[in-house]
Amino acid sequence: MTGSAARLSLRPFLPADAPVLAALFRAAIAGLTGEDYDEEQQDAWAMAADDEDAFGARLQALLTLVAVQGGAPVGFAALEDNRHIEFLYVHPDAAGTGVARALCDALEALARSRGTKALTVDASDTALGFFQKRGYVPQRRNMVTRGDTWLGNTAMEKKLAEGTRQ
């Protein structure tokens, strides 16, 4: 990964990104969720990227943006049906450098420009504070099964103001 001094840019997902983003997804889970999820939970969560072709197909079916710094992907985010943030992941080496903020800003702007009045996200325990600071309000606690393992997340919603950036 590159340092935070390199310029960050956003671009659309390309099919060739699938293996790199699958590895980034797994690295983000392993490197950023250790305080909130045990190793079994992390492994269950990360297995969504084990089939890189299926993972890539899922990202291609969504409006997916890739954050690139110094020529290398450092994060990605995806919007489903213009109303739900399905993915928002940043490589641990780029955490805290504004990558997640830039990706979220872009998804919110895209959703707003398409007439979306509110965005939802199912935030992991690790991401809960990030989304709350951005104005997302917790709606309910969810328990989801991945393999034989239970994972918790929080369904959140943010009302989008028309024609303004937040």
PDB file of C-alpha atoms in Angstrom:
ATOM      1  CA  MET A   1       0.000   0.000   0.000  1.00  0.00           C
ATOM      2  CA  THR A   2       1.048   3.538  -0.586  1.00  0.00           C
ATOM      3  CA  GLY A   3       1.363   6.344   1.896  1.00  0.00           C
ATOM      4  CA  SER A   4      -1.341   8.925   2.440  1.00  0.00           C
ATOM      5  CA  ALA A   5       0.693  11.587   0.583  1.00  0.00           C
ATOM      6  CA  ALA A   6      -0.200  10.059  -2.803  1.00  0.00           C
ATOM      7  CA  ARG A   7      -3.245  11.558  -4.483  1.00  0.00           C
ATOM      8  CA  LEU A   8      -6.486   9.620  -4.043  1.00  0.00           C
ATOM      9  CA  SER A   9      -8.744   9.081  -7.029  1.00  0.00           C
ATOM     10  CA  LEU A  10     -11.992   7.192  -7.507  1.00  0.00           C
ATOM     11  CA  ARG A  11     -12.893   5.144 -10.546  1.00  0.00           C
ATOM     12  CA  PRO A  12     -15.487   2.562 -11.545  1.00  0.00           C
ATOM     13  CA  PHE A  13     -14.981  -1.125 -10.828  1.00  0.00           C
ATOM     14  CA  LEU A  14     -13.385  -3.149 -13.622  1.00  0.00           C
ATOM     15  CA  PRO A  15     -13.702  -6.954 -13.855  1.00  0.00           C
ATOM     16  CA  ALA A  16      -9.903  -7.261 -13.532  1.00  0.00           C
ATOM     17  CA  ASP A  17     -10.204  -5.667 -10.057  1.00  0.00           C
ATOM     18  CA  ALA A  18     -11.933  -8.716  -8.553  1.00  0.00           C
ATOM     19  CA  PRO A  19      -8.858 -10.574  -7.221  1.00  0.00           C
ATOM     20  CA  VAL A  20      -7.268  -7.403  -5.804  1.00  0.00           C
ATOM     21  CA  LEU A  21     -10.501  -6.263  -4.161  1.00  0.00           C
ATOM     22  CA  ALA A  22     -11.164  -9.736  -2.759  1.00  0.00           C
ATOM     23  CA  ALA A  23      -7.726  -9.631  -1.118  1.00  0.00           C
ATOM     24  CA  LEU A  24      -8.368  -6.074   0.103  1.00  0.00           C
ATOM     25  CA  PHE A  25     -11.734  -7.179   1.545  1.00  0.00           C
ATOM     26  CA  ARG A  26     -10.094 -10.028   3.449  1.00  0.00           C
ATOM     27  CA  ALA A  27      -7.244  -7.774   4.657  1.00  0.00           C
ATOM     28  CA  ALA A  28      -9.703  -5.121   5.876  1.00  0.00           C
ATOM     29  CA  ILE A  29     -11.661  -7.679   7.877  1.00  0.00           C
ATOM     30  CA  ALA A  30      -8.539  -9.268   9.366  1.00  0.00           C
ATOM     31  CA  GLY A  31      -6.741  -5.994  10.030  1.00  0.00           C
ATOM     32  CA  LEU A  32      -9.524  -3.711  11.223  1.00  0.00           C
ATOM     33  CA  THR A  33     -12.113  -5.789  13.090  1.00  0.00           C
ATOM     34  CA  GLY A  34     -10.055  -7.638  15.694  1.00  0.00           C
ATOM     35  CA  GLU A  35     -11.416  -5.633  18.626  1.00  0.00           C
ATOM     36  CA  ASP A  36     -15.030  -6.426  17.725  1.00  0.00           C
ATOM     37  CA  TYR A  37     -14.972  -9.887  16.125  1.00  0.00           C
ATOM     38  CA  ASP A  38     -13.063 -13.042  17.003  1.00  0.00           C
ATOM     39  CA  GLU A  39     -11.041 -14.986  14.433  1.00  0.00           C
ATOM     40  CA  GLU A  40     -13.894 -17.402  13.666  1.00  0.00           C
ATOM     41  CA  GLN A  41     -16.241 -14.478  12.968  1.00  0.00           C
ATOM     42  CA  GLN A  42     -13.628 -12.759  10.798  1.00  0.00           C
ATOM     43  CA  ASP A  43     -13.079 -15.949   8.785  1.00  0.00           C
ATOM     44  CA  ALA A  44     -16.828 -16.443   8.302  1.00  0.00           C
ATOM     45  CA  TRP A  45     -17.220 -12.851   7.125  1.00  0.00           C
ATOM     46  CA  ALA A  46     -14.185 -12.968   4.809  1.00  0.00           C
ATOM     47  CA  MET A  47     -15.315 -16.182   3.103  1.00  0.00           C
ATOM     48  CA  ALA A  48     -17.636 -14.031   0.959  1.00  0.00           C
ATOM     49  CA  ALA A  49     -14.538 -13.329  -1.151  1.00  0.00           C
ATOM     50  CA  ASP A  50     -13.282 -16.927  -1.377  1.00  0.00           C
ATOM     51  CA  ASP A  51     -14.866 -17.343  -4.814  1.00  0.00           C
ATOM     52  CA  GLU A  52     -13.256 -14.374  -6.540  1.00  0.00           C
ATOM     53  CA  ASP A  53     -15.344 -14.780  -9.695  1.00  0.00           C
ATOM     54  CA  ALA A  54     -18.594 -14.652  -7.718  1.00  0.00           C
ATOM     55  CA  PHE A  55     -17.263 -11.762  -5.618  1.00  0.00           C
ATOM     56  CA  GLY A  56     -16.363  -9.863  -8.791  1.00  0.00           C
ATOM     57  CA  ALA A  57     -19.755 -10.598 -10.333  1.00  0.00           C
ATOM     58  CA  ARG A  58     -21.438  -9.217  -7.209  1.00  0.00           C
ATOM     59  CA  LEU A  59     -19.371  -6.024  -7.368  1.00  0.00           C
ATOM     60  CA  GLN A  60     -20.054  -5.654 -11.085  1.00  0.00           C
ATOM     61  CA  ALA A  61     -23.816  -5.956 -10.485  1.00  0.00           C
ATOM     62  CA  LEU A  62     -23.653  -2.975  -8.107  1.00  0.00           C
ATOM     63  CA  LEU A  63     -22.526   0.607  -8.631  1.00  0.00           C
ATOM     64  CA  THR A  64     -18.992  -0.002  -7.340  1.00  0.00           C
ATOM     65  CA  LEU A  65     -16.278   2.609  -6.949  1.00  0.00           C
ATOM     66  CA  VAL A  66     -12.611   1.828  -6.389  1.00  0.00           C
ATOM     67  CA  ALA A  67     -10.325   4.214  -4.481  1.00  0.00           C
ATOM     68  CA  VAL A  68      -6.842   4.268  -6.002  1.00  0.00           C
ATOM     69  CA  GLN A  69      -3.733   5.790  -4.484  1.00  0.00           C
ATOM     70  CA  GLY A  70      -0.314   5.603  -6.099  1.00  0.00           C
ATOM     71  CA  GLY A  71      -1.746   3.347  -8.809  1.00  0.00           C
ATOM     72  CA  ALA A  72      -3.024   0.705  -6.358  1.00  0.00           C
ATOM     73  CA  PRO A  73      -6.553   0.106  -5.051  1.00  0.00           C
ATOM     74  CA  VAL A  74      -6.778   1.067  -1.366  1.00  0.00           C
ATOM     75  CA  GLY A  75     -10.541   0.778  -0.891  1.00  0.00           C
ATOM     76  CA  PHE A  76     -13.870   0.184  -2.545  1.00  0.00           C
ATOM     77  CA  ALA A  77     -17.533   0.869  -1.952  1.00  0.00           C
ATOM     78  CA  ALA A  78     -20.725  -0.247  -3.662  1.00  0.00           C
ATOM     79  CA  LEU A  79     -24.243   1.087  -3.862  1.00  0.00           C
ATOM     80  CA  GLU A  80     -27.194  -1.251  -4.364  1.00  0.00           C
ATOM     81  CA  ASP A  81     -30.401   0.024  -5.983  1.00  0.00           C
ATOM     82  CA  ASN A  82     -29.284   3.635  -5.356  1.00  0.00           C
ATOM     83  CA  ARG A  83     -30.372   3.274  -1.729  1.00  0.00           C
ATOM     84  CA  HIS A  84     -28.168   0.829   0.181  1.00  0.00           C
ATOM     85  CA  ILE A  85     -24.412   0.867   0.804  1.00  0.00           C
ATOM     86  CA  GLU A  86     -23.604  -2.799   0.367  1.00  0.00           C
ATOM     87  CA  PHE A  87     -19.795  -2.582   0.651  1.00  0.00           C
ATOM     88  CA  LEU A  88     -17.355  -0.034   2.095  1.00  0.00           C
ATOM     89  CA  TYR A  89     -13.891  -1.448   2.760  1.00  0.00           C
ATOM     90  CA  VAL A  90     -10.469   0.151   3.122  1.00  0.00           C
ATOM     91  CA  HIS A  91      -7.117  -1.600   3.295  1.00  0.00           C
ATOM     92  CA  PRO A  92      -5.706  -1.417   6.856  1.00  0.00           C
ATOM     93  CA  ASP A  93      -2.652   0.516   5.606  1.00  0.00           C
ATOM     94  CA  ALA A  94      -4.966   3.241   4.269  1.00  0.00           C
ATOM     95  CA  ALA A  95      -7.340   3.359   7.258  1.00  0.00           C
ATOM     96  CA  GLY A  96      -7.723   6.816   8.743  1.00  0.00           C
ATOM     97  CA  THR A  97      -6.462   8.627   5.636  1.00  0.00           C
ATOM     98  CA  GLY A  98      -9.837   9.770   4.268  1.00  0.00           C
ATOM     99  CA  VAL A  99     -10.394   6.883   1.846  1.00  0.00           C
ATOM    100  CA  ALA A 100     -13.640   5.730   3.490  1.00  0.00           C
ATOM    101  CA  ARG A 101     -14.869   9.326   3.721  1.00  0.00           C
ATOM    102  CA  ALA A 102     -14.162   9.934   0.008  1.00  0.00           C
ATOM    103  CA  LEU A 103     -15.930   6.730  -1.011  1.00  0.00           C
ATOM    104  CA  CYS A 104     -18.946   7.442   1.193  1.00  0.00           C
ATOM    105  CA  ASP A 105     -19.151  11.068  -0.030  1.00  0.00           C
ATOM    106  CA  ALA A 106     -19.181   9.817  -3.623  1.00  0.00           C
ATOM    107  CA  LEU A 107     -21.887   7.201  -3.008  1.00  0.00           C
ATOM    108  CA  GLU A 108     -24.044   9.724  -1.153  1.00  0.00           C
ATOM    109  CA  ALA A 109     -23.645  12.264  -3.988  1.00  0.00           C
ATOM    110  CA  LEU A 110     -24.490   9.642  -6.622  1.00  0.00           C
ATOM    111  CA  ALA A 111     -27.556   8.470  -4.700  1.00  0.00           C
ATOM    112  CA  ARG A 112     -28.709  12.062  -4.125  1.00  0.00           C
ATOM    113  CA  SER A 113     -28.255  12.922  -7.815  1.00  0.00           C
ATOM    114  CA  ARG A 114     -30.511   9.972  -8.684  1.00  0.00           C
ATOM    115  CA  GLY A 115     -33.299  11.212  -6.438  1.00  0.00           C
ATOM    116  CA  THR A 116     -32.641   8.980  -3.440  1.00  0.00           C
ATOM    117  CA  LYS A 117     -34.105  10.456  -0.256  1.00  0.00           C
ATOM    118  CA  ALA A 118     -32.397   8.124   2.235  1.00  0.00           C
ATOM    119  CA  LEU A 119     -29.476   5.712   2.263  1.00  0.00           C
ATOM    120  CA  THR A 120     -29.194   2.598   4.377  1.00  0.00           C
ATOM    121  CA  VAL A 121     -26.241   0.521   5.486  1.00  0.00           C
ATOM    122  CA  ASP A 122     -25.774  -2.570   7.628  1.00  0.00           C
ATOM    123  CA  ALA A 123     -22.752  -1.410   9.614  1.00  0.00           C
ATOM    124  CA  SER A 124     -20.374  -3.798  11.330  1.00  0.00           C
ATOM    125  CA  ASP A 125     -19.513  -3.006  14.921  1.00  0.00           C
ATOM    126  CA  THR A 126     -16.193  -1.645  13.651  1.00  0.00           C
ATOM    127  CA  ALA A 127     -17.854   0.759  11.171  1.00  0.00           C
ATOM    128  CA  LEU A 128     -20.725   1.876  13.415  1.00  0.00           C
ATOM    129  CA  GLY A 129     -18.964   5.000  14.717  1.00  0.00           C
ATOM    130  CA  PHE A 130     -17.852   6.058  11.226  1.00  0.00           C
ATOM    131  CA  PHE A 131     -21.421   6.004   9.940  1.00  0.00           C
ATOM    132  CA  GLN A 132     -22.867   7.670  13.051  1.00  0.00           C
ATOM    133  CA  LYS A 133     -20.439  10.599  12.604  1.00  0.00           C
ATOM    134  CA  ARG A 134     -21.750  10.941   9.042  1.00  0.00           C
ATOM    135  CA  GLY A 135     -25.347  11.267  10.215  1.00  0.00           C
ATOM    136  CA  TYR A 136     -26.529   7.668   9.878  1.00  0.00           C
ATOM    137  CA  VAL A 137     -29.006   6.757  12.601  1.00  0.00           C
ATOM    138  CA  PRO A 138     -29.161   3.225  14.038  1.00  0.00           C
ATOM    139  CA  GLN A 139     -32.504   1.542  13.290  1.00  0.00           C
ATOM    140  CA  ARG A 140     -32.101  -1.985  14.641  1.00  0.00           C
ATOM    141  CA  ARG A 141     -29.545  -4.588  15.600  1.00  0.00           C
ATOM    142  CA  ASN A 142     -29.193  -7.584  13.242  1.00  0.00           C
ATOM    143  CA  MET A 143     -27.689 -11.011  13.665  1.00  0.00           C
ATOM    144  CA  VAL A 144     -26.689 -12.709  10.411  1.00  0.00           C
ATOM    145  CA  THR A 145     -25.327 -16.176   9.789  1.00  0.00           C
ATOM    146  CA  ARG A 146     -22.214 -16.777   7.716  1.00  0.00           C
ATOM    147  CA  GLY A 147     -21.473 -20.472   7.532  1.00  0.00           C
ATOM    148  CA  ASP A 148     -22.134 -21.706  11.061  1.00  0.00           C
ATOM    149  CA  THR A 149     -21.134 -18.400  12.652  1.00  0.00           C
ATOM    150  CA  TRP A 150     -23.273 -15.518  13.873  1.00  0.00           C
ATOM    151  CA  LEU A 151     -22.210 -11.945  13.113  1.00  0.00           C
ATOM    152  CA  GLY A 152     -23.793  -8.796  14.440  1.00  0.00           C
ATOM    153  CA  ASN A 153     -24.368  -5.554  12.584  1.00  0.00           C
ATOM    154  CA  THR A 154     -26.588  -2.520  12.890  1.00  0.00           C
ATOM    155  CA  ALA A 155     -29.056  -1.370  10.239  1.00  0.00           C
ATOM    156  CA  MET A 156     -28.650   2.398   9.849  1.00  0.00           C
ATOM    157  CA  GLU A 157     -30.287   5.115   7.774  1.00  0.00           C
ATOM    158  CA  LYS A 158     -29.353   8.617   6.671  1.00  0.00           C
ATOM    159  CA  LYS A 159     -31.802  11.103   5.189  1.00  0.00           C
ATOM    160  CA  LEU A 160     -30.230  12.869   2.214  1.00  0.00           C
ATOM    161  CA  ALA A 161     -30.877  16.586   1.806  1.00  0.00           C
ATOM    162  CA  GLU A 162     -31.907  17.480  -1.718  1.00  0.00           C
ATOM    163  CA  GLY A 163     -29.341  19.349  -3.776  1.00  0.00           C
ATOM    164  CA  THR A 164     -26.770  19.780  -0.992  1.00  0.00           C
ATOM    165  CA  ARG A 165     -23.610  17.988   0.010  1.00  0.00           C
ATOM    166  CA  GLN A 166     -23.388  16.800   3.580  1.00  0.00           C
TER     167      GLN A 166
END
